[in-house]
Protein backbone atom coordinates (compact mmCIF):
# COMPACT_ATOMS: atom_id res chain seq x y z
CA UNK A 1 0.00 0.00 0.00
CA UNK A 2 1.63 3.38 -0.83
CA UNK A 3 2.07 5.42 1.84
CA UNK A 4 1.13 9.39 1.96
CA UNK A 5 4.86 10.40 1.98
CA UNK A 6 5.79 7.88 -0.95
CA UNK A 7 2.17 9.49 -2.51
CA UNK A 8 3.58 12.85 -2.00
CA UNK A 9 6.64 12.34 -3.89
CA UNK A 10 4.73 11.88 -6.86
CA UNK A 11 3.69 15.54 -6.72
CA UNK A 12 7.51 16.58 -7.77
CA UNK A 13 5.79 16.30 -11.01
CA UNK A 14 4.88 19.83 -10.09
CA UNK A 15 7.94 20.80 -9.87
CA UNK A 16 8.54 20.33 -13.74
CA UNK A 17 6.22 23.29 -14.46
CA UNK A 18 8.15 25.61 -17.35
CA UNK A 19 6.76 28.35 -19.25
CA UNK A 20 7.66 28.69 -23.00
CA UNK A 21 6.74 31.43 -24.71
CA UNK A 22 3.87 31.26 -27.60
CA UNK A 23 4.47 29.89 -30.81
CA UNK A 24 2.12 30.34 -34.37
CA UNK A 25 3.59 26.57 -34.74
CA UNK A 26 0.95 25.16 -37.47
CA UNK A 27 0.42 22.04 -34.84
CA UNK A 28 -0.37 23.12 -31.09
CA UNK A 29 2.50 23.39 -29.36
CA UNK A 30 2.37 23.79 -25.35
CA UNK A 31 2.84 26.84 -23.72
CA UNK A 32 2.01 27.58 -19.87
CA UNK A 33 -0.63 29.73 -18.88
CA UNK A 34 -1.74 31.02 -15.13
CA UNK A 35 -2.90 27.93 -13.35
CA UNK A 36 -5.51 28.39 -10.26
CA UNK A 37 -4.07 28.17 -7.05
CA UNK A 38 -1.56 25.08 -6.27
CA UNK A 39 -2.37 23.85 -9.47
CA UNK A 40 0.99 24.46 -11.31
CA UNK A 41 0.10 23.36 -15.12
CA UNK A 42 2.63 20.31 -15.85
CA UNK A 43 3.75 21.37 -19.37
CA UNK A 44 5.49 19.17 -22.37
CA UNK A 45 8.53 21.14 -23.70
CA UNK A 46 7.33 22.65 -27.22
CA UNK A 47 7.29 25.94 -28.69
CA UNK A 48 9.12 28.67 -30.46
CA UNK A 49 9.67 31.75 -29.50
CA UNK A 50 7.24 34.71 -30.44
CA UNK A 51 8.86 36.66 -33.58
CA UNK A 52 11.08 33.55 -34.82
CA UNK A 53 8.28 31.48 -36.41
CA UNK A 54 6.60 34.60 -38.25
CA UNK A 55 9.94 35.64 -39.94
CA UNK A 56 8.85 33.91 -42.81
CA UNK A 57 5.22 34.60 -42.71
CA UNK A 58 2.97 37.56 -43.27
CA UNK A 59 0.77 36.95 -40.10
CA UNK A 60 -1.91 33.92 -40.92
CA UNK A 61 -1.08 31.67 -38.56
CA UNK A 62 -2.48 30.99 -34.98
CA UNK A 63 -0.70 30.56 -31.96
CA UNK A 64 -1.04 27.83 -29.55
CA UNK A 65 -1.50 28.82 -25.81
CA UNK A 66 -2.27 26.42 -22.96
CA UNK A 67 -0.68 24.14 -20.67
CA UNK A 68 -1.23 20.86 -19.22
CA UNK A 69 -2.29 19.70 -16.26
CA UNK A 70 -0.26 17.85 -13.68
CA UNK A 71 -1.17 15.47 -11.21
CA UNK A 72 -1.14 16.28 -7.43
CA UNK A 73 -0.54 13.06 -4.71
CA UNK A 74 -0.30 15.30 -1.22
CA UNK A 75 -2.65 14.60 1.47
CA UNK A 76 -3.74 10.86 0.45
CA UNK A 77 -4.22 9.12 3.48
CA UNK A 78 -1.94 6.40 3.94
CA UNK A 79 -3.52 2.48 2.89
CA UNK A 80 -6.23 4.87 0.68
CA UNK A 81 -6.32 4.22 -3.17
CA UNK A 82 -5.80 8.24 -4.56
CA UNK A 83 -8.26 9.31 -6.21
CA UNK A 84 -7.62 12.15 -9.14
CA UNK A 85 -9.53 15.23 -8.11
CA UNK A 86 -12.07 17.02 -10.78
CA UNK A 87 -11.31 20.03 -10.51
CA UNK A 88 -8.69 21.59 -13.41
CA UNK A 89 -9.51 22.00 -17.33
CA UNK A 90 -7.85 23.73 -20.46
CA UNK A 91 -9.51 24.81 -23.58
CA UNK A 92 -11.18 24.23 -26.96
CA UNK A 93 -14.16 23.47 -29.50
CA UNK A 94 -17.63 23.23 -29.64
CA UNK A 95 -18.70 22.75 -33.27
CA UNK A 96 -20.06 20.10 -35.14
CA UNK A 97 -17.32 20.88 -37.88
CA UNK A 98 -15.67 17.70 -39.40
CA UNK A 99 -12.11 16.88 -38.02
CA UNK A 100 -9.51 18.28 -40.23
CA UNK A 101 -7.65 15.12 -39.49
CA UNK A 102 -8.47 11.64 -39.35
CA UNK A 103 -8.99 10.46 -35.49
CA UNK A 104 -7.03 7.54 -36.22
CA UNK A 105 -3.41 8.69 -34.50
CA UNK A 106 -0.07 8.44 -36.20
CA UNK A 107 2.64 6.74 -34.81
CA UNK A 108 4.69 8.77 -32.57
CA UNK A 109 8.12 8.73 -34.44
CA UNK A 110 10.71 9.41 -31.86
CA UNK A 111 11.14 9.22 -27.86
CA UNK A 112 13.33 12.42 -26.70
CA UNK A 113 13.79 12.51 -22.94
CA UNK A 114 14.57 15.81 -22.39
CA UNK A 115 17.74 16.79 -19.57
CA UNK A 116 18.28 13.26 -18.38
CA UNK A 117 20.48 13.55 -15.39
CA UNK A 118 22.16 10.26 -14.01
CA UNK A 119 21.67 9.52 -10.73
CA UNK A 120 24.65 9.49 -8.63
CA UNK A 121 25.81 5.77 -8.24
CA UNK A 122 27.13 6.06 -4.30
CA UNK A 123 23.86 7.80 -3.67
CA UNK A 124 21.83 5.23 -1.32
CA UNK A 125 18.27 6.10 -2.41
CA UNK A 126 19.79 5.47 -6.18
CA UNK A 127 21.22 1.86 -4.59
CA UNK A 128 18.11 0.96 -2.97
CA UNK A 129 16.07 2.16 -6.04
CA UNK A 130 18.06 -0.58 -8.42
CA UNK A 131 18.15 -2.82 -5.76
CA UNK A 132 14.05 -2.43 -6.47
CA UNK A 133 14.02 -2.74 -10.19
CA UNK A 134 16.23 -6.02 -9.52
CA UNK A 135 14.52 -8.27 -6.80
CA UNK A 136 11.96 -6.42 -5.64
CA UNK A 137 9.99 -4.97 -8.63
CA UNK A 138 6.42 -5.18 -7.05
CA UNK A 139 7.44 -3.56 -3.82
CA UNK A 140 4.57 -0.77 -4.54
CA UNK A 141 6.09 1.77 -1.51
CA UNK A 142 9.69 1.28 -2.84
CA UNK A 143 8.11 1.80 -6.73
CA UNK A 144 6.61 5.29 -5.23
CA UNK A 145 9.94 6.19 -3.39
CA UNK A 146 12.13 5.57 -7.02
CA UNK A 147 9.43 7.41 -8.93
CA UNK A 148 9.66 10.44 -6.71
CA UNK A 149 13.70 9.90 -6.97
CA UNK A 150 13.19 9.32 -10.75
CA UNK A 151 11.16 12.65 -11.34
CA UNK A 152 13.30 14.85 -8.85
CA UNK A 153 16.76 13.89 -10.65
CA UNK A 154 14.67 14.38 -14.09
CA UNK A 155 15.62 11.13 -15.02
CA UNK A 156 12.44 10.20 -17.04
CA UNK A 157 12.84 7.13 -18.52
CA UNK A 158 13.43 4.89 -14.72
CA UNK A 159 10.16 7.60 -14.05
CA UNK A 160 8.16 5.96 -16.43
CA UNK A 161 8.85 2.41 -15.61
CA UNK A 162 8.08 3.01 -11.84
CA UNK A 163 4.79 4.47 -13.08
CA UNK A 164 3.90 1.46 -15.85
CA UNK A 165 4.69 -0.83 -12.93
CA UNK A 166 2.82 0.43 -10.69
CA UNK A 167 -0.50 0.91 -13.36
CA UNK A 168 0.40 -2.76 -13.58
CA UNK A 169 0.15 -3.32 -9.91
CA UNK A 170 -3.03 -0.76 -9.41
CA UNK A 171 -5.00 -0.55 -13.03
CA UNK A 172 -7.52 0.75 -11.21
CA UNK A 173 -5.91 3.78 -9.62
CA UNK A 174 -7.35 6.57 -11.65
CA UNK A 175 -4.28 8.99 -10.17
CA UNK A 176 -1.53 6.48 -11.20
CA UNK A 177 -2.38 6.43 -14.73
CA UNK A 178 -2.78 10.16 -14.47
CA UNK A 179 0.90 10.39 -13.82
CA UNK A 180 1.44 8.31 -16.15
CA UNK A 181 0.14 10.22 -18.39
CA UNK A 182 1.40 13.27 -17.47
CA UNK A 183 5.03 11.66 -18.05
CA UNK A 184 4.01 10.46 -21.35
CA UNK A 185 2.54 14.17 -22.13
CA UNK A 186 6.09 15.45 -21.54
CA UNK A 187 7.77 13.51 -23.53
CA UNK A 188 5.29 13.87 -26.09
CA UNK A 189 3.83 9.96 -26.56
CA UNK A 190 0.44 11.54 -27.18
CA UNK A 191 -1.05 7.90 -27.93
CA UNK A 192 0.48 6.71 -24.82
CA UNK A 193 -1.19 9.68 -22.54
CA UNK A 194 -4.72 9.01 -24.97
CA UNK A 195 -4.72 5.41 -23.64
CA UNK A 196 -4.27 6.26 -19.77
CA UNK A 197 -6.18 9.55 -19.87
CA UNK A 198 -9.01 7.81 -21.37
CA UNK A 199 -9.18 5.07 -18.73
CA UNK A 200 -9.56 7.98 -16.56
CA UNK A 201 -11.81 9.81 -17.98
CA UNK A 202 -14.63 6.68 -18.19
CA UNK A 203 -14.05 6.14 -14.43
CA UNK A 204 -13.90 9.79 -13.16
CA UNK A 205 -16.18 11.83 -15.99
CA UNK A 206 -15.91 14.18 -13.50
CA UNK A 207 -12.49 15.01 -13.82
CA UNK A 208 -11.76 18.32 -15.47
CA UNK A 209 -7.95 17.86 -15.22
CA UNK A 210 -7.81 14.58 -17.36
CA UNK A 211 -10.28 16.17 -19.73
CA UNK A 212 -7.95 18.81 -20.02
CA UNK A 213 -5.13 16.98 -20.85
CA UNK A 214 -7.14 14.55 -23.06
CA UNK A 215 -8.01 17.40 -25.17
CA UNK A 216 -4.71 18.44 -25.53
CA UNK A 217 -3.11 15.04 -26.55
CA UNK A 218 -5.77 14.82 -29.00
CA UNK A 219 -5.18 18.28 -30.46
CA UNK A 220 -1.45 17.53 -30.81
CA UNK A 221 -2.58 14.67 -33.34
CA UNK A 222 -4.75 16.89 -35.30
CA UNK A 223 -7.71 15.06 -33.75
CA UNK A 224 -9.87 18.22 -34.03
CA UNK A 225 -13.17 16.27 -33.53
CA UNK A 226 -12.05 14.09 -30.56
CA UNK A 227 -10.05 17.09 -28.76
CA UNK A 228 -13.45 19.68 -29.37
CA UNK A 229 -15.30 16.89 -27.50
CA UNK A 230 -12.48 16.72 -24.47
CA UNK A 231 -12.66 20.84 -24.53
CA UNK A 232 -16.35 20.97 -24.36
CA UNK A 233 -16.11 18.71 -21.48
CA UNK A 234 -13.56 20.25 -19.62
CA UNK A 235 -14.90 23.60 -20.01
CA UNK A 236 -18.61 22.58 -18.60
CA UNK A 237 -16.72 21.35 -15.54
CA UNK A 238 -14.65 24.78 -15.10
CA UNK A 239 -16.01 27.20 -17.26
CA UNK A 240 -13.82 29.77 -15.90
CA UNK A 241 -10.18 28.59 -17.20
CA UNK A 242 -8.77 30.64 -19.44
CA UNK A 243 -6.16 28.59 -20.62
CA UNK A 244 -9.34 25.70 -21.83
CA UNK A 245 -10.94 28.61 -23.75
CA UNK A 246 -7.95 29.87 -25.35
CA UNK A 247 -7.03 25.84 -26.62
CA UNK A 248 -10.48 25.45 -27.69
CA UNK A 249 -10.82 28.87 -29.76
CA UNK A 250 -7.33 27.55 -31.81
CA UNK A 251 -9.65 24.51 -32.33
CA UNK A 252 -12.35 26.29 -33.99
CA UNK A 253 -9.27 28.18 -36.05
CA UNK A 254 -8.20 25.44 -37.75
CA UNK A 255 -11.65 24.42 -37.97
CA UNK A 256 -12.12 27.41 -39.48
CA UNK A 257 -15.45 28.31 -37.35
CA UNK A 258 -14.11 31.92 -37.18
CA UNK A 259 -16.91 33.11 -34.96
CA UNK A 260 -16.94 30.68 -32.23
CA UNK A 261 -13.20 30.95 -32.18
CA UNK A 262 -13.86 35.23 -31.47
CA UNK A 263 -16.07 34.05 -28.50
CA UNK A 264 -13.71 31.49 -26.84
CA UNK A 265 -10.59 34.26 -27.44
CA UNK A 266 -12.86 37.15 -26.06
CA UNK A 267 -13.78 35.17 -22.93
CA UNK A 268 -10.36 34.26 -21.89
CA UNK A 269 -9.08 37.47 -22.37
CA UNK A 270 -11.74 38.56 -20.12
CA UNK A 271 -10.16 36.62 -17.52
CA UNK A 272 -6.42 36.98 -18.73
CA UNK A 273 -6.20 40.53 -20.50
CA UNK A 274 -2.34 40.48 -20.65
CA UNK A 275 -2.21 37.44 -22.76
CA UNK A 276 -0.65 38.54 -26.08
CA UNK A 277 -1.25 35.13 -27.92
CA UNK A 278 -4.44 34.59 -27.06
CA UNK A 279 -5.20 38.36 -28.32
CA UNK A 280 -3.25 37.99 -31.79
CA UNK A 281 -5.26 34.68 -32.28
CA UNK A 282 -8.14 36.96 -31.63
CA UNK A 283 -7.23 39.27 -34.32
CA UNK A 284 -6.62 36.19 -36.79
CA UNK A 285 -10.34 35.24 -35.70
CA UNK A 286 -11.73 38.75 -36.76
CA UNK A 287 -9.92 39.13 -39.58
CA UNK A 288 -10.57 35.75 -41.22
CA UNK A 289 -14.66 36.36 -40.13
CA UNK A 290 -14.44 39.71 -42.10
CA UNK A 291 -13.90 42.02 -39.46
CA UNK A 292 -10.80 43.60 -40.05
CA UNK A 293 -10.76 47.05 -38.62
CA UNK A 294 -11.67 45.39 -35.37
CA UNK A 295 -8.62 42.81 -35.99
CA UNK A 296 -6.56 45.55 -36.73
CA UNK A 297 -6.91 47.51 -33.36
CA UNK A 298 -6.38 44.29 -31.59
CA UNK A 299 -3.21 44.01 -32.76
CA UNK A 300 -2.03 47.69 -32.29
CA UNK A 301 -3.28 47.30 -28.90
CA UNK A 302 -0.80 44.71 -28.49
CA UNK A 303 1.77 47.05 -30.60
CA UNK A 304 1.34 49.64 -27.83
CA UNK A 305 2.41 47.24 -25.24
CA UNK A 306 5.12 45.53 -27.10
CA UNK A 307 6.27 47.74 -29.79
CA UNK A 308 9.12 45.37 -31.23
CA UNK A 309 6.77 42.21 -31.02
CA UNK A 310 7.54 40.84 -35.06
CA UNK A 311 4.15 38.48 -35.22
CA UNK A 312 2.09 41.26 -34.02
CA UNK A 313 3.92 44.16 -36.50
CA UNK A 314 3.46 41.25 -39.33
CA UNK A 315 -0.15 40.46 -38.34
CA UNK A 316 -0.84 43.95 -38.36
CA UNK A 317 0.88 44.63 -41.92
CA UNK A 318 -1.16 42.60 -43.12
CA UNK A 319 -4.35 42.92 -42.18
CA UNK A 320 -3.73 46.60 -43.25
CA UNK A 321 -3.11 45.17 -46.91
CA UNK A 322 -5.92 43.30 -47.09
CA UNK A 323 -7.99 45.88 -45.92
CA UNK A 324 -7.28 48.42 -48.62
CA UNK A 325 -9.40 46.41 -50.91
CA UNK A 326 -12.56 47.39 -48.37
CA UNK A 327 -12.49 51.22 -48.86
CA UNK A 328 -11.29 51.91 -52.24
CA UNK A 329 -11.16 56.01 -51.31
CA UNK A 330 -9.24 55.70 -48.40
CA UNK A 331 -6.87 52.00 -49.37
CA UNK A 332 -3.79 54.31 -49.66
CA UNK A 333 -3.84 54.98 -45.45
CA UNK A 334 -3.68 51.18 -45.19
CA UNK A 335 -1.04 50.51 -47.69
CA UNK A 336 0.86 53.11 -45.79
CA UNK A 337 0.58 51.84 -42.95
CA UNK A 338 0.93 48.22 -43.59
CA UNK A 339 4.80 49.80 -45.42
CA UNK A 340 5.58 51.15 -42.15
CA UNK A 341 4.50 48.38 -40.03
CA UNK A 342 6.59 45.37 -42.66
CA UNK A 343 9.34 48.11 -42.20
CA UNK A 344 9.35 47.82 -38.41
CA UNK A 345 9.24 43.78 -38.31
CA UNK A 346 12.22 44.14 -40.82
CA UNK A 347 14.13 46.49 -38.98
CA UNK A 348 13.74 44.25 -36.03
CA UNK A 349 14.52 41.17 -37.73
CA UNK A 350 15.90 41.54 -41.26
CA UNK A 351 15.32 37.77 -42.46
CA UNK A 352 12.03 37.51 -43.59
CA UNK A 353 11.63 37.06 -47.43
CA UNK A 354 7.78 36.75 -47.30
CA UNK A 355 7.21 40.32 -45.28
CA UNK A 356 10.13 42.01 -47.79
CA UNK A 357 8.18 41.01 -50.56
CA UNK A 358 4.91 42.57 -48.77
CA UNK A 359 6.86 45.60 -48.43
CA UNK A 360 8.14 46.07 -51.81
CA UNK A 361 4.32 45.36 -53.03
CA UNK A 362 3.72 48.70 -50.66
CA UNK A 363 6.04 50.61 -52.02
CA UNK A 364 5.08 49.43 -55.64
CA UNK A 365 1.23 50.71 -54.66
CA UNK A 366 2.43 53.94 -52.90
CA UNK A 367 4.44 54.55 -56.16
CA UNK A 368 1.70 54.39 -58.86
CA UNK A 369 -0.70 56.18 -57.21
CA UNK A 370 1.68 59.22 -56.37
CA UNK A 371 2.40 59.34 -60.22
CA UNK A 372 1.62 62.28 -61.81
């Protein structure tokens, strides 16, 4: 039976929380947002930084914004089987829109344990912990003890075999598989965390944190379909997370449901104003569902705050192109400004073919019409 303090070890998985900033990625990567109190989102390493992955874009894509939730083992009382709690979520869809993928998942291609540390062989908790894997490999306090050891020295792959033997020795143990599958999340085996999450799920449909994390194994497949369902679900059981409306309105993006994504994006900004991808994924929204005057002040508002920010100053160029077509009398203010904007982003980073090329078609426009 696992003791509370072996239990509690298990929640060093919260110490693995890392924030990365937001990416326009075309697949979702995973970024950390604000988690509710002593819920530290447990986040798989992704994402680019803001400004690199628009170099070579004029401002179309979205950018992917939540984090994922990690499991929690303090306070089980000792000889008790822990129970996962329902009470964390993250985002995404609603619609009935077809999936813009099949939901049958790909094969995950590669296993890369990130920062794998050795631990240190004269260390006794390391001796005892291979003395464990050796003769004593259903010993389920000692498999708690060298999982906690496992996570602490970052040393993921003697992590995960503590936690598959210990699914093996408790099936049944909705919190097990949910580390589990929080390890699996990290190292990106989205099928893996699918199977254990959804084992969860069937026993505990109350849980809003495996829902969450469901949703956003699915959505790393391109399972649109299947992680809209998990998003719904985890949003009825905490409507107020930001980060589950922000995942879901990238959901609607890419399934191109434009208006629902404006709703999800304007709700969690409600709740997180400061987030500048959720807002430029706004803008995309309202620009793409024919609103872009409105798209374009989004983005300026997060111009204001962030002057040198080169997916915003991109966005913003060219929204401003496109929207010179709307008011034939008045185009030439937007092809202005959309030159001085693709100026800016080129100033701050020169190498970025696709917004030179925007530029040059500016200064082609501004030309002919200043022709005599």
């Amino acid at each position: 039976i696992l003791t509370s303090a072996a239990l509690i070890g298990l929640g060093v998985l919260a110490g693995l929380v890392m924030r990365t900033p937001p990416s326009e990625a075309p697949r979702p990567a995973i970024d950390a947002a604000d988690s509710p109190p002593g819920e530290s989102a447990f986040v798989a390493p992704a994402a680019k930084a803001v400004g690199h992955e628009d170099r070579n874009d004029v401002g179309g894509g979205r950018i992917a914004v939540a984090a994922v939730e990690r499991p929690s083992f303090a306070g089980v009382p000792k000889g008790e089987s822990p129970v996962a709690p329902s009470d964390t979520a993250a985002d995404e869809p609603a619609s009935a829109s077809p999936d813009v993928a099949p939901d049958a998942p790909p094969p995950v291609a590669k296993v890369v344990w990130p920062k794998a540390r050795r631990m240190p062989p004269e260390d006794a908790a390391w001796r005892r912990f291979m003395n464990l894997r050796r003769q004593r490999p259903d010993d389920e306090v000692l498999l708690a003890e060298g999982l906690e050891r496992a996570i602490a020295t970052e040393h993921w792959p003697d992590a995960l075999w503590c936690a598959d033997r210990l699914v093996e020795l408790r099936p049944d143990d909705g919190r097990i598989r949910f580390a589990r599958a929080s390890l699996n999340l990290r190292r990106r085996a989205w099928i893996d965390a699918i199977d254990d999450l959804e084992v969860v799920v069937a026993a505990e449909p109350e849980n809003a944190r495996a829902w969450h994390n469901l949703a956003v194994a699915r959505q790393a497949l391109g399972q649109l379909s299947g992680a809209r369902r998990a998003w719904d679900r985890a949003i009825a059981l905490r409507p107020e997370s930001s980060d589950a409306l922000a995942r879901r309105g990238e959901v609607f993006l890419d399934l191109h449901d434009w208006s629902s994504a404006v709703r999800d994006f304007e709700q969690s900004l409600a709740a997180e104003p400061d987030a500048v991808g959720v807002r430029l994924n706004l803008a995309l929204a309202l620009w793409r569902d024919g609103r872009g005057e409105e798209a374009l002040g989004v983005v300026e508002d997060v111009l204001e705050r962030q002057p040198r920010n080169i997916v915003a100053l991109n966005r913003a160029a060219r929204i401003a192109w496109d929207l010179r077509l709307s008011e034939p009398d008045g185009s030439m203010r937007y092809v202005e400004r959309a030159a001085a904007l693709a100026s800016r982003s080129l100033e701050a980073a020169p190498n970025q073919p696709e917004v030179r090329r925007l530029l040059q078609e500016c200064q082609a426009e501004i030309r002919r019409t200043r022709r005599p």
